[in-house]
Coordinates of C-alpha atoms in Angstrom, one line a residue:
X375 CA 171.8 117.6 144.2
X376 CA 171.5 116.5 140.6
X377 CA 169.6 113.4 141.6
X378 CA 167.1 115.5 143.6
X379 CA 166.4 117.7 140.6
X380 CA 166.0 114.6 138.4
X381 CA 163.6 113.0 140.9
X382 CA 161.6 116.2 141.1
X383 CA 161.4 116.4 137.3
X384 CA 160.4 112.7 137.0
X385 CA 157.7 113.3 139.7
X386 CA 156.4 116.3 137.8
X387 CA 156.4 114.4 134.5
X388 CA 154.4 111.6 136.1
X389 CA 151.9 114.0 137.6
X390 CA 151.6 115.7 134.3
X391 CA 151.0 112.4 132.5
X392 CA 148.4 111.4 135.1
X393 CA 146.6 114.8 134.6
X394 CA 146.7 114.4 130.9
X395 CA 145.2 110.9 131.1
X396 CA 142.5 112.1 133.5
X397 CA 141.7 115.0 131.2
X398 CA 141.4 112.6 128.2
X399 CA 139.2 110.3 130.2
X400 CA 137.0 113.3 131.2
X401 CA 136.8 114.5 127.6
X402 CA 135.9 111.0 126.4
X403 CA 133.2 110.6 129.1
X404 CA 131.9 114.1 128.1
X405 CA 131.9 113.3 124.4
X406 CA 130.2 110.0 125.2
X407 CA 127.5 111.8 127.2
X408 CA 127.0 114.2 124.3
X409 CA 126.6 111.3 121.9
X410 CA 124.1 109.6 124.2
X411 CA 122.2 112.9 124.6
X412 CA 122.1 113.4 120.8
X413 CA 120.8 109.9 120.3
X414 CA 118.1 110.4 123.0
X415 CA 117.1 113.7 121.6
X416 CA 116.8 112.3 118.1
X417 CA 114.9 109.3 119.3
X418 CA 112.5 111.4 121.4
X419 CA 111.9 114.0 118.7
X420 CA 111.3 111.4 115.9
X421 CA 108.8 109.6 118.2
X422 CA 106.9 112.8 118.9
X423 CA 106.6 113.7 115.2
X424 CA 105.5 110.1 114.4
X425 CA 102.8 110.3 117.0
X426 CA 101.6 113.7 115.8
X427 CA 101.6 112.7 112.2
X428 CA 99.6 109.6 113.0
X429 CA 96.9 111.7 114.8
X430 CA 96.5 113.9 111.8
X431 CA 96.6 111.0 109.3
X432 CA 93.9 109.1 111.2
X433 CA 91.6 112.1 110.9
X434 CA 92.4 112.7 107.2
X435 CA 91.8 109.0 106.4
X436 CA 88.5 109.0 108.3
X437 CA 87.3 112.1 106.3
X438 CA 88.4 110.8 102.8
X439 CA 90.8 107.9 102.4
X440 CA 90.9 108.2 98.6
X441 CA 91.9 111.9 98.8
X442 CA 94.5 111.0 101.4
X443 CA 96.0 108.4 99.1
X444 CA 96.1 110.8 96.1
X445 CA 97.8 113.5 98.1
X446 CA 100.3 111.1 99.7
X447 CA 101.4 110.1 96.3
X448 CA 102.0 113.7 95.4
X449 CA 103.9 114.1 98.7
X450 CA 106.0 111.0 98.0
X451 CA 106.9 112.2 94.5
X452 CA 107.8 115.7 95.9
X453 CA 110.0 114.1 98.5
X454 CA 111.9 112.0 95.9
X455 CA 112.9 115.3 94.2
X456 CA 113.9 117.0 97.5
X457 CA 115.9 113.9 98.6
X458 CA 117.9 114.0 95.3
X459 CA 118.8 117.7 95.9
X460 CA 122.0 119.0 97.6
X461 CA 122.4 119.7 101.2
X462 CA 121.8 123.5 100.8
X463 CA 118.5 122.9 99.1
X464 CA 117.4 120.5 101.9
X465 CA 118.4 123.1 104.6
X466 CA 116.3 125.7 102.7
X467 CA 113.3 123.4 102.8
X468 CA 113.8 122.7 106.5
X469 CA 114.2 126.4 107.3
X470 CA 110.9 127.2 105.5
X471 CA 109.1 124.7 107.7
X472 CA 110.7 125.8 111.0
X473 CA 109.9 129.4 110.1
X474 CA 106.2 128.5 110.4
X475 CA 106.5 125.9 113.2
X476 CA 109.0 127.5 115.6
X477 CA 108.7 124.7 118.2
X478 CA 107.7 121.1 118.2
X479 CA 104.6 122.1 120.2
X480 CA 103.4 124.1 117.2
X481 CA 102.9 120.8 115.3
X482 CA 100.4 119.7 117.9
X483 CA 97.2 121.1 116.5
X484 CA 94.9 118.8 118.4
X485 CA 95.8 120.8 121.6
X486 CA 93.4 119.0 123.9
X487 CA 93.1 116.1 126.4
X488 CA 94.1 112.6 125.2
X489 CA 90.6 111.2 125.5
X490 CA 89.0 113.8 123.0
X491 CA 87.9 112.3 119.7
X492 CA 89.9 113.3 116.7
X493 CA 86.8 114.5 114.9
X494 CA 86.1 116.8 117.8
X495 CA 89.6 118.1 118.3
X496 CA 90.1 118.7 114.6
X497 CA 86.6 120.0 113.9
X498 CA 87.7 123.6 113.3
X499 CA 90.1 122.7 110.6
X500 CA 89.4 122.0 106.9
X501 CA 90.9 119.0 105.0
X502 CA 93.4 121.3 103.3
X503 CA 94.5 122.9 106.5
X504 CA 95.1 119.5 108.1
X505 CA 96.9 118.2 105.1
X506 CA 99.3 121.2 105.1
X507 CA 100.1 120.4 108.7
X508 CA 100.6 116.7 108.0
X509 CA 102.8 117.4 105.0
X510 CA 105.0 119.8 107.0
X511 CA 105.4 117.2 109.8
X512 CA 106.3 114.4 107.3
X513 CA 108.7 116.6 105.3
X514 CA 110.4 117.9 108.4
X515 CA 110.9 114.4 109.7
X516 CA 112.2 113.2 106.3
X517 CA 114.6 116.1 106.0
X518 CA 116.0 115.4 109.5
X519 CA 116.7 111.8 108.4
X520 CA 119.0 113.4 105.7
X521 CA 120.5 116.2 107.7
X522 CA 121.0 114.7 111.2
X523 CA 123.2 111.7 111.7
X524 CA 121.4 110.3 114.7
X525 CA 117.8 111.0 113.4
X526 CA 118.0 108.5 110.5
X527 CA 118.3 105.6 113.0
X528 CA 114.9 106.4 114.5
X529 CA 112.7 107.2 111.5
X530 CA 112.2 105.9 107.9
X531 CA 111.2 109.3 106.4
X532 CA 108.9 108.9 103.4
X533 CA 109.6 105.7 101.4
X534 CA 108.2 103.4 98.8
X535 CA 107.3 100.8 101.3
X536 CA 104.9 103.1 103.1
X537 CA 103.3 104.3 99.9
X538 CA 102.7 100.7 98.7
X539 CA 101.2 99.8 102.1
X540 CA 98.9 102.8 101.8
X541 CA 97.6 101.8 98.4
X542 CA 96.9 98.2 99.5
X543 CA 95.2 99.4 102.8
X544 CA 93.0 101.9 101.0
X545 CA 91.9 99.2 98.6
X546 CA 91.2 96.9 101.5
X547 CA 89.3 99.6 103.3
X548 CA 87.1 100.4 100.3
X549 CA 86.4 96.7 99.7
X550 CA 85.4 96.2 103.3
X551 CA 83.0 99.1 103.2
X552 CA 81.6 97.7 99.9
X553 CA 81.1 94.3 101.5
X554 CA 79.3 95.9 104.5
X555 CA 77.0 97.8 102.1
X556 CA 76.2 94.7 100.2
X557 CA 75.0 93.0 103.3
X558 CA 72.9 96.0 104.2
X559 CA 71.5 96.3 100.7
X560 CA 70.6 92.6 100.7
X561 CA 68.6 93.1 103.9
X562 CA 66.8 96.0 102.4
X563 CA 65.9 94.0 99.3
X564 CA 64.4 91.3 101.4
X565 CA 62.0 93.9 102.7
X566 CA 61.2 95.3 99.3
X567 CA 60.4 91.9 97.9
X568 CA 58.1 91.1 100.8
X569 CA 56.3 94.4 100.8
X570 CA 53.7 94.9 98.1
X571 CA 53.6 98.7 98.8
X572 CA 57.1 99.2 97.6
X573 CA 57.2 100.3 93.9
X574 CA 59.7 99.0 91.5
X575 CA 61.9 101.5 89.6
X576 CA 61.6 102.0 85.9
X577 CA 64.3 101.2 83.4
X578 CA 67.2 98.8 84.0
X579 CA 67.1 99.1 87.8
X580 CA 64.5 97.1 89.6
X581 CA 64.6 99.0 92.8
X582 CA 66.2 102.3 94.0
X583 CA 66.6 103.9 97.4
X584 CA 68.5 106.9 98.6
X585 CA 71.5 104.6 99.2
X586 CA 71.4 101.9 96.5
X587 CA 70.2 100.8 93.1
X588 CA 69.4 97.2 92.4
X589 CA 69.2 95.1 89.2
X590 CA 69.1 91.4 88.3
X591 CA 72.3 89.9 86.9
X592 CA 72.1 86.9 84.6
X593 CA 74.4 84.0 85.7
X594 CA 74.6 80.3 84.7
X595 CA 74.9 79.0 88.3
X596 CA 73.8 81.7 90.8
X597 CA 70.8 83.8 91.3
X598 CA 72.4 87.2 91.3
X599 CA 71.6 90.8 92.2
X600 CA 73.8 93.7 91.2
X601 CA 74.0 96.8 93.5
X602 CA 75.2 100.3 92.9
X603 CA 76.4 101.9 96.1
X604 CA 75.8 105.7 95.6
X605 CA 77.9 107.0 98.5
X606 CA 81.0 105.0 97.3
X607 CA 80.3 105.2 93.5
X608 CA 81.0 101.5 93.4
X609 CA 79.3 98.3 92.2
X610 CA 78.9 95.0 93.8
X611 CA 77.1 91.6 93.4
X612 CA 75.8 88.9 95.6
X613 CA 74.9 85.5 94.2
X614 CA 72.9 82.7 95.7
X615 CA 73.9 79.1 94.8
X616 CA 71.7 76.2 96.0
X617 CA 72.9 72.6 96.2
X618 CA 72.3 70.5 99.3
X619 CA 72.7 73.8 101.1
X620 CA 72.4 77.4 100.0
X621 CA 75.5 79.5 99.6
X622 CA 75.8 83.3 99.2
X623 CA 78.9 84.8 97.6
X624 CA 79.7 88.5 97.6
X625 CA 81.7 90.3 94.9
X626 CA 83.1 93.7 93.9
X627 CA 82.2 94.6 90.3
X628 CA 82.8 97.1 87.6
X629 CA 79.9 99.1 86.0
X630 CA 79.2 96.2 83.6
X631 CA 78.9 93.9 86.6
X632 CA 82.0 91.8 85.9
X633 CA 82.9 90.4 89.3
X634 CA 86.1 90.7 91.3
X635 CA 86.6 88.6 94.4
X636 CA 86.5 90.2 97.9
X637 CA 88.9 88.5 100.3
X638 CA 91.5 89.2 103.0
X639 CA 89.2 91.9 104.6
X640 CA 89.9 91.9 108.4
X641 CA 89.0 95.6 109.0
X642 CA 86.1 96.0 111.4
X643 CA 83.5 98.8 111.4
X644 CA 79.8 99.4 111.1
X645 CA 78.4 101.4 108.2
X646 CA 75.3 102.2 110.2
X647 CA 77.3 104.0 112.9
X648 CA 77.3 107.8 112.2
X649 CA 80.7 109.4 112.6
X650 CA 81.0 112.4 114.8
X651 CA 81.7 115.1 112.2
X652 CA 82.1 118.8 112.5
X653 CA 78.9 119.5 110.4
X654 CA 76.9 117.4 112.8
X655 CA 78.5 119.0 115.8
X656 CA 77.2 122.5 114.7
X657 CA 73.7 121.1 114.0
X658 CA 72.2 122.2 117.3

């Protein structure tokens, strides 16, 4: 009888151990599924915020790239202070943003079909309103990089690398626009010089239009013209050098027309193409 009880006890113990193992496996699988779900959620949410931020940033850059650069620098410095704070302070900042934007969908201010131009979709919002939205998206994303373990693997937050890239890109954008204006100004000057009805300006500038001012620049090797581009508040030069062939070189310049070289400018756009702006849209 004793051996029967012993066998029953052994069988029960084996069954219990098998159940425990099965339960542990189930718990492991469940925790693994939770980890995968958290990774997927963080990856998806970070991607959504990055796409929304890019839409708003594109519109802000189109409206005024220099203002965007100045405000991003303030945002970057603000984030450095927040990042150095304790967890409680970071949670408070996050709560302030989520109180205004209750769901991710609330960050989507474009709210229209994918083929609609940014300038049309954002036409009812001022620069300040769009910047407030952009700032909230970027800070919320950066805060989640600090507060959520999985999120930081799918976003870089607001860092020095992005700020330095922005500074270089804005300089390149401005130089490319200046170069395009110099080409256009040169074409207009050819017309002025071949048209006797065009009057020269008085003072240091030989010619002036609604877009440009022109003046001769002395140089030992080139025949140079200096141009002031009114819309950009920038100066530029082109110089003609003649040897066996004729060469034209374009430069950026300061207000005394000391030249700076323009190079590495792959950005493509046309300065004659009118952008679709909200002020034009209402001009019916």
